[in-house]
Each structure stands twice: as structure tokens, then as C-alpha cells.
XYZ file of C-alpha atoms in Angstrom:
64
model
C 27.457 -185.057 -76.776
C 23.844 -184.060 -78.293
C 21.665 -185.364 -75.353
C 17.722 -186.222 -75.992
C 15.116 -187.367 -74.024
C 12.788 -190.308 -75.863
C 9.454 -192.269 -74.493
C 8.730 -195.855 -75.910
C 7.594 -195.442 -79.284
C 9.839 -192.552 -79.981
C 12.620 -192.772 -82.712
C 15.391 -190.530 -83.275
C 16.070 -190.247 -86.947
C 20.447 -189.763 -87.844
C 21.120 -188.026 -91.422
C 19.030 -186.540 -93.438
C 17.150 -189.357 -95.880
C 16.609 -190.903 -92.544
C 19.877 -194.110 -93.141
C 19.168 -195.095 -89.523
C 16.732 -194.903 -87.588
C 16.808 -195.211 -84.311
C 13.861 -196.086 -82.206
C 13.025 -196.981 -77.917
C 10.584 -200.485 -77.876
C 11.216 -200.318 -74.271
C 12.434 -198.999 -70.502
C 11.887 -200.375 -67.414
C 14.026 -201.438 -64.759
C 16.997 -199.516 -65.772
C 17.320 -200.325 -68.671
C 16.328 -199.671 -72.433
C 15.253 -201.236 -75.178
C 16.764 -199.841 -78.246
C 15.852 -200.477 -82.499
C 17.403 -199.361 -85.011
C 17.102 -199.724 -88.721
C 19.775 -198.844 -91.237
C 21.715 -199.935 -94.127
C 23.462 -202.874 -94.347
C 26.635 -201.188 -94.339
C 26.605 -199.547 -91.461
C 27.376 -202.114 -88.530
C 25.948 -201.271 -85.590
C 27.969 -203.341 -82.623
C 28.005 -202.193 -78.453
C 30.627 -200.159 -77.462
C 31.919 -203.330 -75.527
C 32.300 -205.434 -77.987
C 33.866 -203.390 -80.530
C 36.793 -202.384 -78.527
C 37.257 -206.287 -78.047
C 37.908 -206.086 -81.681
C 40.098 -203.393 -81.737
C 42.318 -204.521 -78.541
C 42.327 -207.975 -80.491
C 42.926 -206.004 -84.093
C 45.758 -203.857 -82.540
C 47.232 -206.942 -80.696
C 47.401 -209.324 -84.151
C 48.978 -205.626 -85.585
C 51.606 -205.879 -82.745
C 52.678 -209.865 -83.671
C 53.121 -208.836 -87.338
């Protein structure tokens, strides 16, 4: 795992051609607001939502 420290208005770039840019928009009260700039074909999920989708897909496969 890569661990970085960023300040508000700083970014992290993923991919040599800056395919994905993650920017820190704000930080307060223990929360961080992030902005994501990525091509439409790259899906971005919150972790808990992705886990729920995966569980539902697994349940549907088991029912077949």
C-alpha cells in the first residue's frame, strides 16, 4: 500500500498519461472530500457500495 500525505487543492495522478486524477477538495472534522477525474469507462465506487454489489451478484449466481 502506498501512503501519501496531501493538502487541500493537491492531487495524486494515476497512470503515466494522467488517466485518473484524485484531488483533495476539503478536509475537516475527520472527513476528507475527494474529487475524481477519470475516463467514463473507469467505474468509481465507494468500497461499501462495491461490496454490496458483489454480494448481490454472488447471491444471483448462487440462485441460478
